Short mmCIF file of C-alpha atoms and ligand atoms in Angstrom, two decimals:
data_model
loop_
_atom_site.label_atom_id
_atom_site.label_comp_id
_atom_site.label_asym_id
_atom_site.label_seq_id
_atom_site.Cartn_x
_atom_site.Cartn_y
_atom_site.Cartn_z
CA MET A 258 -90.78 -10.29 -8.25
CA SER A 259 -89.26 -7.60 -6.04
CA ARG A 260 -85.52 -7.21 -5.52
CA THR A 261 -83.82 -5.39 -2.68
CA LEU A 262 -80.11 -4.76 -2.47
CA ILE A 263 -78.53 -4.05 0.90
CA ARG A 264 -75.29 -2.35 0.13
CA GLY A 265 -72.09 -1.57 2.00
CA GLY A 266 -72.73 -3.09 5.44
CA LEU A 267 -70.74 -5.46 7.60
CA VAL A 268 -72.60 -8.77 7.37
CA ILE A 269 -72.31 -10.63 10.67
CA THR A 270 -73.38 -14.22 11.11
CA ALA A 271 -72.41 -16.78 13.73
CA ALA A 272 -69.63 -17.91 11.40
CA ASP A 273 -68.32 -14.78 9.65
CA GLU A 274 -67.96 -11.03 9.57
CA VAL A 275 -67.60 -9.76 6.04
CA HIS A 276 -68.22 -6.49 4.23
CA ALA A 277 -70.69 -7.61 1.59
CA ASP A 278 -73.76 -6.68 -0.42
CA VAL A 279 -76.86 -8.78 0.12
CA LEU A 280 -79.41 -9.42 -2.61
CA VAL A 281 -82.98 -10.24 -1.62
CA GLU A 282 -85.62 -11.51 -4.03
CA ASP A 283 -89.15 -11.53 -2.67
CA GLU A 284 -88.94 -13.35 0.68
CA LYS A 285 -85.49 -14.89 0.35
CA VAL A 286 -81.82 -14.01 0.40
CA VAL A 287 -80.49 -15.04 -3.00
CA ALA A 288 -76.85 -13.94 -3.02
CA LEU A 289 -74.03 -12.22 -1.14
CA ALA A 290 -71.13 -10.48 -2.82
CA ALA A 291 -68.03 -9.55 -0.88
CA ALA A 292 -67.09 -5.87 -1.03
CA GLY A 293 -64.75 -5.20 -3.90
CA SER A 294 -65.84 -8.24 -5.90
CA THR A 295 -67.26 -7.66 -9.36
CA VAL A 296 -70.20 -9.99 -8.73
CA ALA A 297 -72.55 -7.27 -7.52
CA GLU A 298 -71.85 -4.91 -10.41
CA GLY A 299 -74.59 -6.37 -12.58
CA TRP A 300 -77.17 -6.53 -9.82
CA THR A 301 -80.28 -4.44 -10.29
CA ALA A 302 -82.88 -3.87 -7.61
CA ASP A 303 -86.16 -2.07 -7.04
CA THR A 304 -84.93 -0.86 -3.68
CA VAL A 305 -81.39 -0.18 -2.54
CA ILE A 306 -80.70 0.13 1.19
CA ASP A 307 -77.45 1.85 2.08
CA ALA A 308 -75.96 0.04 5.08
CA THR A 309 -72.61 1.82 5.09
CA GLY A 310 -71.27 1.96 8.64
CA LYS A 311 -73.94 -0.44 9.85
CA TYR A 312 -74.11 -4.11 10.70
CA VAL A 313 -76.26 -6.39 8.57
CA ILE A 314 -77.39 -9.18 10.88
CA PRO A 315 -79.97 -11.97 10.84
CA GLY A 316 -83.24 -11.13 12.55
CA GLY A 317 -83.27 -12.27 16.14
CA VAL A 318 -84.84 -15.60 17.08
CA ASP A 319 -86.41 -15.43 20.53
CA ALA A 320 -87.10 -19.05 21.43
CA HIS A 321 -88.94 -18.35 24.68
CA THR A 322 -91.96 -16.05 24.87
CA HIS A 323 -95.35 -16.18 26.60
CA MET A 324 -97.85 -13.96 24.81
CA GLU A 325 -101.23 -13.93 26.60
CA LEU A 326 -100.10 -16.61 29.06
CA PRO A 327 -102.71 -17.28 31.75
CA PHE A 328 -100.87 -17.09 35.06
CA GLY A 329 -101.91 -16.48 38.65
CA GLY A 330 -105.44 -15.44 37.77
CA THR A 331 -104.44 -13.00 35.04
CA PHE A 332 -102.94 -12.99 31.55
CA ALA A 333 -99.56 -11.84 30.25
CA SER A 334 -100.29 -8.35 28.94
CA ASP A 335 -98.84 -8.66 25.43
CA SER A 336 -101.08 -10.18 22.80
CA PHE A 337 -99.48 -11.82 19.77
CA GLU A 338 -100.15 -8.56 17.95
CA THR A 339 -98.51 -6.21 20.45
CA GLY A 340 -95.75 -8.63 21.44
CA THR A 341 -94.60 -9.45 17.93
CA ARG A 342 -94.76 -5.78 16.95
CA ALA A 343 -92.48 -4.98 19.89
CA ALA A 344 -90.22 -7.87 18.84
CA ALA A 345 -89.92 -6.33 15.38
CA TRP A 346 -88.99 -2.95 16.85
CA GLY A 347 -86.19 -4.65 18.73
CA GLY A 348 -84.84 -6.58 15.73
CA THR A 349 -86.39 -9.94 16.55
CA THR A 350 -88.14 -11.49 13.56
CA THR A 351 -89.05 -14.94 14.89
CA ILE A 352 -90.55 -15.94 18.22
CA VAL A 353 -91.20 -19.42 19.53
CA ASP A 354 -94.06 -19.14 22.02
CA PHE A 355 -95.34 -21.77 24.44
CA ALA A 356 -98.75 -23.29 23.75
CA VAL A 357 -100.22 -24.60 27.00
CA GLN A 358 -101.88 -27.92 27.71
CA SER A 359 -104.01 -27.45 30.83
CA VAL A 360 -104.55 -30.37 33.17
CA GLY A 361 -107.38 -32.55 31.86
CA GLU A 362 -107.03 -31.19 28.34
CA SER A 363 -105.32 -32.69 25.29
CA LEU A 364 -102.18 -31.29 23.71
CA ARG A 365 -104.23 -30.77 20.56
CA ALA A 366 -106.78 -28.57 22.34
CA GLY A 367 -104.00 -26.45 23.86
CA LEU A 368 -102.21 -26.10 20.56
CA ASP A 369 -105.43 -25.18 18.74
CA THR A 370 -106.08 -22.48 21.32
CA TRP A 371 -102.63 -21.01 20.72
CA HIS A 372 -103.03 -21.09 16.95
CA ALA A 373 -106.30 -19.19 17.35
CA LYS A 374 -104.61 -16.54 19.49
CA ALA A 375 -101.76 -16.02 17.03
CA GLU A 376 -103.19 -16.52 13.57
CA GLY A 377 -103.65 -13.33 11.63
CA ASN A 378 -102.21 -11.26 14.46
CA CYS A 379 -98.45 -11.54 14.25
CA ALA A 380 -96.11 -8.90 12.86
CA VAL A 381 -93.23 -11.39 12.53
CA ASP A 382 -92.95 -15.14 12.10
CA TYR A 383 -93.80 -17.45 14.95
CA ALA A 384 -93.68 -21.08 16.01
CA PHE A 385 -94.76 -23.04 19.06
CA HIS A 386 -93.33 -25.25 21.75
CA MET A 387 -95.87 -27.24 23.75
CA ILE A 388 -96.14 -27.04 27.55
CA VAL A 389 -97.13 -30.50 28.78
CA SER A 390 -98.95 -30.16 32.10
CA ASP A 391 -100.69 -33.52 32.06
CA VAL A 392 -98.46 -36.42 31.08
CA ASN A 393 -100.71 -39.43 30.46
CA GLU A 394 -101.08 -42.19 27.86
CA HIS A 395 -103.01 -39.92 25.51
CA SER A 396 -100.73 -36.90 25.72
CA LEU A 397 -97.65 -39.10 25.29
CA LYS A 398 -99.10 -40.41 22.03
CA GLU A 399 -99.98 -36.89 20.97
CA MET A 400 -96.32 -35.89 21.36
CA ASP A 401 -95.51 -38.09 18.33
CA LEU A 402 -98.18 -36.37 16.24
CA LEU A 403 -96.95 -32.93 17.23
CA VAL A 404 -93.36 -33.74 16.30
CA ASP A 405 -94.61 -34.91 12.90
CA GLU A 406 -96.45 -31.65 12.33
CA GLY A 407 -93.56 -29.41 13.36
CA VAL A 408 -94.02 -28.79 17.08
CA THR A 409 -90.81 -30.50 18.10
CA SER A 410 -90.17 -29.36 21.67
CA PHE A 411 -92.05 -29.86 24.94
CA LYS A 412 -91.71 -27.91 28.16
CA LEU A 413 -92.12 -29.68 31.47
CA PHE A 414 -92.10 -28.13 34.91
CA MET A 415 -90.48 -29.38 38.10
CA ALA A 416 -92.04 -26.26 39.71
CA TYR A 417 -95.60 -24.95 40.20
CA PRO A 418 -97.26 -27.97 41.89
CA GLY A 419 -100.95 -28.13 41.03
CA VAL A 420 -100.56 -26.07 37.86
CA PHE A 421 -97.83 -27.08 35.43
CA TYR A 422 -95.88 -29.50 37.68
CA SER A 423 -94.90 -33.01 36.63
CA ASP A 424 -93.40 -35.54 39.04
CA ASP A 425 -90.23 -37.45 38.17
CA GLY A 426 -92.13 -40.45 36.80
CA ARG A 427 -94.10 -38.31 34.38
CA ILE A 428 -90.99 -36.44 33.39
CA LEU A 429 -89.20 -39.72 32.72
CA ARG A 430 -92.07 -40.93 30.53
CA ALA A 431 -92.09 -37.71 28.51
CA MET A 432 -88.33 -37.90 28.09
CA GLN A 433 -88.53 -41.50 26.93
CA ARG A 434 -91.08 -40.40 24.35
CA GLY A 435 -88.77 -37.58 23.27
CA ALA A 436 -85.90 -40.04 22.94
CA ALA A 437 -88.06 -42.09 20.58
CA ASN A 438 -89.70 -39.36 18.49
CA GLY A 439 -86.94 -36.74 18.35
CA GLY A 440 -88.77 -34.19 20.45
CA LEU A 441 -86.64 -32.01 22.72
CA VAL A 442 -87.70 -31.77 26.37
CA MET A 443 -87.29 -28.26 27.78
CA MET A 444 -87.17 -28.16 31.55
CA HIS A 445 -88.20 -25.58 34.10
CA ALA A 446 -85.73 -26.84 36.68
CA GLU A 447 -86.70 -25.76 40.18
CA ASN A 448 -87.80 -28.07 42.99
CA GLY A 449 -91.33 -26.72 43.31
CA ILE A 450 -92.39 -29.08 46.09
CA ALA A 451 -89.61 -27.85 48.37
CA ILE A 452 -90.14 -24.23 47.29
CA ASP A 453 -93.80 -24.38 48.29
CA VAL A 454 -92.78 -25.39 51.82
CA LEU A 455 -90.44 -22.42 52.05
CA VAL A 456 -93.12 -20.09 50.63
CA GLU A 457 -95.58 -21.22 53.31
CA GLN A 458 -93.00 -20.77 56.07
CA ALA A 459 -91.96 -17.31 54.82
CA LEU A 460 -95.54 -16.06 54.65
CA ALA A 461 -96.31 -17.50 58.10
CA ALA A 462 -93.32 -15.55 59.44
CA GLY A 463 -94.64 -12.32 57.91
CA ARG A 464 -92.10 -12.19 55.10
CA THR A 465 -94.42 -11.02 52.38
CA ASP A 466 -92.31 -8.60 50.31
CA PRO A 467 -91.24 -9.35 46.71
CA ARG A 468 -87.65 -9.97 47.76
CA TYR A 469 -88.69 -13.14 49.58
CA HIS A 470 -89.70 -14.56 46.20
CA GLY A 471 -85.97 -14.67 45.46
CA GLU A 472 -85.06 -16.02 48.88
CA VAL A 473 -87.42 -19.00 48.95
CA ARG A 474 -86.65 -20.06 45.39
CA ARG A 475 -83.19 -21.08 46.54
CA GLU A 476 -80.23 -21.47 44.21
CA LEU A 477 -79.70 -24.97 45.54
CA LEU A 478 -83.22 -25.91 44.55
CA GLU A 479 -82.51 -24.82 40.98
CA ALA A 480 -79.21 -26.73 40.99
CA GLU A 481 -80.82 -29.82 42.50
CA ALA A 482 -83.62 -29.85 39.94
CA THR A 483 -81.14 -29.24 37.12
CA HIS A 484 -79.07 -32.20 38.30
CA ARG A 485 -82.16 -34.40 38.59
CA ALA A 486 -83.41 -33.40 35.15
CA ILE A 487 -80.04 -34.25 33.64
CA ARG A 488 -80.00 -37.66 35.32
CA LEU A 489 -83.56 -38.42 34.23
CA ALA A 490 -82.67 -37.45 30.66
CA GLU A 491 -79.61 -39.66 30.84
CA VAL A 492 -81.72 -42.59 32.02
CA ALA A 493 -84.20 -41.95 29.21
CA GLY A 494 -81.43 -41.50 26.63
CA ALA A 495 -83.02 -38.17 25.72
CA PRO A 496 -81.63 -34.73 24.97
CA LEU A 497 -82.46 -31.96 27.42
CA TYR A 498 -82.70 -28.17 27.17
CA VAL A 499 -82.85 -26.34 30.49
CA VAL A 500 -84.68 -23.02 30.24
CA HIS A 501 -83.99 -19.74 32.08
CA VAL A 502 -80.86 -20.85 33.95
CA SER A 503 -80.04 -18.25 36.61
CA ALA A 504 -77.87 -19.86 39.32
CA GLU A 505 -74.14 -20.42 39.09
CA GLN A 506 -74.59 -23.89 40.60
CA ALA A 507 -77.04 -24.83 37.83
CA VAL A 508 -74.52 -23.73 35.19
CA ALA A 509 -71.99 -26.01 36.90
CA GLU A 510 -74.41 -28.95 36.59
CA LEU A 511 -74.83 -28.27 32.88
CA ALA A 512 -71.08 -27.93 32.36
CA THR A 513 -70.43 -31.25 34.11
CA ALA A 514 -73.06 -33.00 32.02
CA ARG A 515 -71.71 -31.55 28.79
CA ASP A 516 -68.18 -32.53 29.74
CA ARG A 517 -69.53 -36.05 30.05
CA GLY A 518 -70.73 -35.81 26.44
CA LEU A 519 -74.46 -35.62 27.15
CA ASN A 520 -76.89 -33.82 24.85
CA VAL A 521 -77.68 -31.23 27.50
CA PHE A 522 -78.22 -27.58 26.62
CA GLY A 523 -78.83 -24.42 28.62
CA GLU A 524 -80.56 -21.11 28.06
CA THR A 525 -80.30 -17.95 30.07
CA CYS A 526 -82.11 -14.64 29.74
CA PRO A 527 -81.15 -10.94 29.79
CA GLN A 528 -82.75 -10.40 33.19
CA TYR A 529 -80.27 -12.81 34.81
CA LEU A 530 -77.36 -11.19 33.00
CA PHE A 531 -78.24 -7.57 33.76
CA LEU A 532 -80.51 -7.56 36.85
CA SER A 533 -80.18 -9.02 40.33
CA THR A 534 -81.76 -9.49 43.76
CA ASP A 535 -80.98 -5.79 44.31
CA ASN A 536 -83.89 -5.09 41.95
CA LEU A 537 -86.16 -7.53 43.78
CA ALA A 538 -85.38 -5.65 46.99
CA GLU A 539 -86.45 -2.26 45.63
CA PRO A 540 -88.77 -0.51 48.12
CA ASP A 541 -92.48 0.34 47.88
CA PHE A 542 -93.34 -2.95 46.21
CA GLU A 543 -91.27 -1.91 43.15
CA GLY A 544 -89.46 -5.24 43.51
CA ALA A 545 -92.61 -6.91 42.15
CA LYS A 546 -91.58 -5.71 38.70
CA TYR A 547 -88.69 -8.16 38.86
CA VAL A 548 -90.55 -11.25 40.07
CA CYS A 549 -90.01 -14.13 37.68
CA SER A 550 -89.05 -17.78 37.99
CA THR A 551 -86.36 -18.88 38.15
CA PRO A 552 -85.75 -15.75 40.20
CA LEU A 553 -83.13 -13.05 39.83
CA ARG A 554 -79.98 -13.97 41.74
CA PRO A 555 -77.32 -12.00 43.63
CA LYS A 556 -75.05 -10.10 41.23
CA GLU A 557 -72.20 -12.56 41.74
CA HIS A 558 -74.01 -15.14 39.60
CA GLN A 559 -73.79 -12.96 36.50
CA ALA A 560 -70.10 -13.70 35.94
CA ALA A 561 -70.82 -17.45 35.79
CA LEU A 562 -73.60 -16.87 33.25
CA TRP A 563 -71.39 -14.72 31.01
CA LYS A 564 -68.62 -17.28 31.32
CA GLY A 565 -71.06 -20.06 30.42
CA LEU A 566 -72.09 -18.14 27.32
CA ARG A 567 -68.45 -17.73 26.30
CA THR A 568 -67.51 -21.36 26.92
CA ASN A 569 -70.72 -22.70 25.31
CA ASP A 570 -71.91 -24.33 28.52
CA LEU A 571 -74.90 -22.04 27.88
CA GLN A 572 -75.91 -21.83 24.25
CA VAL A 573 -78.95 -19.58 23.95
CA VAL A 574 -80.22 -16.26 25.29
CA SER A 575 -84.01 -16.01 25.08
CA THR A 576 -86.22 -13.56 26.94
CA ASP A 577 -88.90 -15.63 28.72
CA HIS A 578 -90.93 -12.55 27.78
CA CYS A 579 -93.96 -12.74 30.07
CA PRO A 580 -95.11 -9.20 30.88
CA PHE A 581 -97.54 -8.19 33.59
CA CYS A 582 -98.41 -4.57 34.24
CA PHE A 583 -97.37 -3.18 37.59
CA VAL A 584 -100.77 -1.55 38.07
CA GLY A 585 -103.48 -4.14 38.49
CA GLN A 586 -101.38 -7.22 37.76
CA LYS A 587 -98.14 -7.24 39.77
CA GLU A 588 -100.22 -5.51 42.45
CA LEU A 589 -102.21 -8.72 42.95
CA GLY A 590 -99.33 -9.76 45.19
CA ARG A 591 -99.25 -6.80 47.59
CA GLY A 592 -98.99 -8.37 51.02
CA ASP A 593 -98.21 -11.84 49.58
CA PHE A 594 -95.27 -12.24 47.21
CA SER A 595 -96.55 -15.67 46.12
CA LYS A 596 -99.50 -13.98 44.41
CA ILE A 597 -97.34 -11.75 42.20
CA PRO A 598 -97.67 -13.02 38.63
CA ASN A 599 -94.28 -14.36 37.54
CA GLY A 600 -92.64 -12.82 34.53
CA LEU A 601 -90.74 -9.92 32.99
CA PRO A 602 -91.06 -8.05 29.70
CA GLY A 603 -88.07 -8.13 27.37
CA VAL A 604 -88.81 -9.29 23.83
CA GLU A 605 -88.01 -5.79 22.51
CA ASN A 606 -84.77 -5.37 24.48
CA ARG A 607 -82.86 -8.62 23.99
CA MET A 608 -80.89 -7.84 20.85
CA ASP A 609 -79.83 -4.44 22.18
CA LEU A 610 -78.89 -5.66 25.65
CA LEU A 611 -76.74 -8.37 24.09
CA HIS A 612 -75.17 -5.85 21.74
CA GLN A 613 -74.28 -3.80 24.82
CA ALA A 614 -72.52 -6.93 26.09
CA VAL A 615 -70.48 -6.85 22.87
CA VAL A 616 -69.63 -3.19 23.54
CA ASP A 617 -68.70 -4.09 27.13
CA GLY A 618 -66.43 -6.91 25.97
CA GLN A 619 -68.44 -9.79 27.46
CA ILE A 620 -69.00 -11.55 24.12
CA SER A 621 -67.82 -11.14 20.54
CA ARG A 622 -70.00 -9.87 17.73
CA ARG A 623 -70.28 -13.34 16.20
CA ARG A 624 -71.15 -14.88 19.54
CA TRP A 625 -73.91 -12.25 19.88
CA ILE A 626 -75.44 -13.51 16.66
CA GLU A 627 -74.83 -17.11 17.60
CA ILE A 628 -76.62 -17.01 20.96
CA ALA A 629 -79.45 -14.72 19.79
CA CYS A 630 -80.11 -15.94 16.24
CA ALA A 631 -78.26 -18.96 14.89
CA THR A 632 -78.22 -21.34 17.85
CA PRO A 633 -81.88 -20.89 18.82
CA ALA A 634 -82.74 -21.51 15.16
CA ARG A 635 -80.65 -24.70 15.08
CA MET A 636 -81.79 -25.83 18.50
CA PHE A 637 -85.42 -25.67 17.49
CA GLY A 638 -85.21 -26.83 13.90
CA LEU A 639 -85.54 -23.51 12.07
CA TYR A 640 -82.03 -23.24 10.60
CA PRO A 641 -80.98 -22.18 7.95
CA ARG A 642 -84.39 -20.67 7.09
CA LYS A 643 -83.93 -18.53 10.19
CA GLY A 644 -80.88 -17.42 12.15
CA THR A 645 -78.45 -16.62 9.35
CA ILE A 646 -77.92 -14.60 6.18
CA ALA A 647 -77.16 -16.99 3.34
CA PRO A 648 -78.59 -17.85 -0.07
CA GLY A 649 -81.88 -19.66 0.48
CA ALA A 650 -82.50 -18.23 3.95
CA ASP A 651 -85.60 -16.17 4.69
CA ALA A 652 -84.78 -12.50 4.26
CA ASP A 653 -85.14 -11.71 7.97
CA ILE A 654 -82.49 -9.03 8.13
CA VAL A 655 -81.69 -6.20 10.51
CA ILE A 656 -79.66 -3.16 9.56
CA TYR A 657 -78.14 -2.43 12.94
CA ASP A 658 -76.49 0.85 13.91
CA PRO A 659 -73.77 -0.05 16.43
CA GLY A 660 -73.10 3.60 17.25
CA ALA A 661 -76.68 4.66 18.03
CA GLU A 662 -77.41 5.59 21.62
CA GLN A 663 -80.66 4.88 23.37
CA VAL A 664 -82.10 5.05 26.84
CA VAL A 665 -84.52 2.23 27.58
CA SER A 666 -87.86 3.41 28.90
CA ALA A 667 -91.49 2.36 29.21
CA ALA A 668 -92.29 5.79 27.78
CA THR A 669 -90.80 4.80 24.44
CA HIS A 670 -90.98 1.01 24.26
CA HIS A 671 -93.64 -0.82 22.28
CA MET A 672 -94.43 -3.69 24.60
CA ASN A 673 -97.90 -3.55 26.15
CA VAL A 674 -96.71 -3.16 29.71
CA ASP A 675 -96.56 -0.12 31.98
CA TYR A 676 -92.94 -0.40 33.10
CA SER A 677 -89.55 -1.37 31.78
CA ALA A 678 -87.28 -3.73 33.70
CA TYR A 679 -84.38 -1.70 32.29
CA GLU A 680 -85.78 1.82 32.82
CA GLY A 681 -83.10 4.46 32.29
CA LYS A 682 -80.44 2.03 31.07
CA ARG A 683 -78.19 3.55 28.41
CA LEU A 684 -77.43 1.25 25.53
CA ARG A 685 -75.20 1.55 22.53
CA GLY A 686 -76.75 0.18 19.32
CA LYS A 687 -80.20 0.04 17.74
CA ALA A 688 -82.03 -1.71 14.92
CA ARG A 689 -82.58 0.85 12.15
CA THR A 690 -84.26 -1.22 9.46
CA VAL A 691 -85.94 -4.55 10.13
CA MET A 692 -86.95 -6.86 7.32
CA SER A 693 -89.19 -9.87 7.82
CA ARG A 694 -89.26 -12.29 4.87
CA GLY A 695 -88.20 -9.49 2.53
CA THR A 696 -90.72 -6.93 3.79
CA VAL A 697 -89.46 -3.90 5.68
CA VAL A 698 -91.48 -3.81 8.91
CA VAL A 699 -89.51 -1.16 10.80
CA ASP A 700 -87.56 1.66 9.20
CA GLN A 701 -85.88 4.58 10.96
CA ASP A 702 -88.32 4.83 13.86
CA ARG A 703 -91.37 4.11 11.72
CA TYR A 704 -93.42 0.95 11.98
CA LEU A 705 -94.39 -0.30 8.53
CA GLY A 706 -95.51 -3.82 9.43
CA ARG A 707 -98.95 -5.25 9.87
CA ALA A 708 -100.71 -7.83 11.97
CA GLY A 709 -100.98 -10.97 9.87
CA HIS A 710 -97.69 -10.58 8.01
CA GLY A 711 -96.08 -13.01 10.47
CA ARG A 712 -96.42 -16.60 9.36
CA TYR A 713 -96.56 -19.79 11.40
CA GLN A 714 -93.36 -21.83 11.09
CA THR A 715 -93.27 -25.59 11.33
CA ARG A 716 -89.99 -26.86 12.75
CA GLU A 717 -87.60 -29.75 12.25
CA THR A 718 -86.17 -31.53 15.26
CA CYS A 719 -83.13 -30.22 17.16
CA GLN A 720 -80.11 -29.94 14.88
CA TYR A 721 -77.50 -30.31 17.63
CA LEU A 722 -77.78 -33.90 18.75
CA VAL A 723 -74.54 -35.90 18.94
N1 LIG B 1644 -91.53 -18.28 34.68
C1 LIG B 1644 -91.96 -17.03 34.65
O1 LIG B 1644 -91.30 -16.14 35.20
N2 LIG B 1644 -93.14 -16.75 34.05
C2 LIG B 1644 -93.93 -17.69 33.39
C3 LIG B 1644 -93.56 -19.08 33.59
C4 LIG B 1644 -92.21 -19.31 34.15
O2 LIG B 1644 -91.74 -20.41 34.17
ZN1 LIG B 1645 -90.25 -21.71 33.21
ZN1 LIG B 1646 -91.12 -19.25 30.34
#
C-alpha cells in the first residue's frame, strides 16, 4: 500500500473551501483533516506533497471530447494518447468521449471501435457517450443494453443532414427509450435542414470565407432547435441535456424550461465564453481556426452565457475538444467554408480558462469546481468517484497554483494540433501537480504519466433527475 499526504492546501470542492490535509491510500482518498485539528498528527505517508499557498481541487471532468473523430473527410488530430496526455497537463483527469454509430452500423460496432481506439492508450480515465446516427428498432433496443453496461447517455443531432442527423420522429423515439431506460439524451440543437439551405445560398452568392459559417448557422436556428428538443423531451417524458449552447436565445429557452420544472440541462464551452465572431472574421483564412458548431457568436452573447452559469440555467462547461490542424485539415475548406472540418482544440485549456473567470469575478471558486468537475460527474453518473475530494473518491487531485502566470501558445501546449485558439492569452493559474487515481502524472512541468494508466469508467445514470 502507498500513502500520500497532501499538506497545507486550500481544498476546494463544489460544496466547501477548507484548509485541510488530504490522505491518499493507493488509488483513493481516505481522509481529510481540517488545518489545526489533531487528526492528521498521527498520519504517516510515503510521500508528502506540500500544497501551502495552493489550491487542492478535484481533477477536471471534461464530459465532451472527440478524440480521433472522423469528420469532413479527415480525423480529429488528437488520438486518445495525445489528447488525454494534454488533458492531464491541464488538470483534467477524466474525459467522456463520444463513440460514434455510423449509419447502417449497430451501436455495439461503434462502441467496440471506440474501445479499441482508447484501450491501453489513455493517460487519464475515460468513459463514453454514444452518438446515435441511425435510430431504428435494433439501435433502440441496443440503448437498453448500453445503459446496463454503463454507457448511459446518447447524443443525437438535429444538424448535419446525411451524416449524424435524426428527424423529429427518430428523436422522439430515442427520447422515449431514454425515458424508459434512464439514458440521458444529449442534443446538438441546430436546425440543420434550414442551415443547409442557407449554406447553399451563401456559397452560390460567393460568400465562401470562414465567417459565413457563423452567419448561416443563425442564432435563431439554434434557439428554434433548442425549443423543439425541449418540447420533444417533454412529450417523451425524458430528461434532456443540450450540448455546446452558444446563443443567448437558446439559453433563454433552457431557462424557461427549467422554470417550468423540466429536467432540462445545458452545457457551454470555453470557446463561446472567450471567443466570438471577431475570431471567425480574422483575415487570410485564419478564421477557419475558429470554425465549430454551434458556431462562435457575437461578443454580446457571452454575458448571457456567464449569467446562465451563475444562475444554474447552464450547469456544465465542457470543451467539445475536436482539434483539426490548420495546415492540411482546416485548409480543406479554402474557398468553401462548408468544407472546413468543424471543431476547436481545448481539452488542455478548460480548467485554466475557467480559473481566469474566477480571477475576473465571473464565477466563484466553488462554482468553478462545480461546473468543471462535480456537475459533469453527477450529470453523467460518475459522482462521487469523480468530481470531488472526499473519503472514498478516486484520488484524482490537482495541486493548483492560483498565482502562476502563463501565456497560452501552440508552441508550449501538448495537444496534437498546430495552433491554439487562445494564442497569446495571458492566464493566471496553473496545475502544478496532477494525480490520477493516486498516481502523479504531471509534476512541476514534467510529465510522469503513461499511456495505459487511464482506465475505462462505467457510469451510472444521471444523478440530477427530479
Ligand atoms: N461540433 C463540432 O464543432 N465538431 C464536431 C461535432 C460537432 O457537433
Ligand atoms: Zn455537436
Ligand atoms: Zn461535440
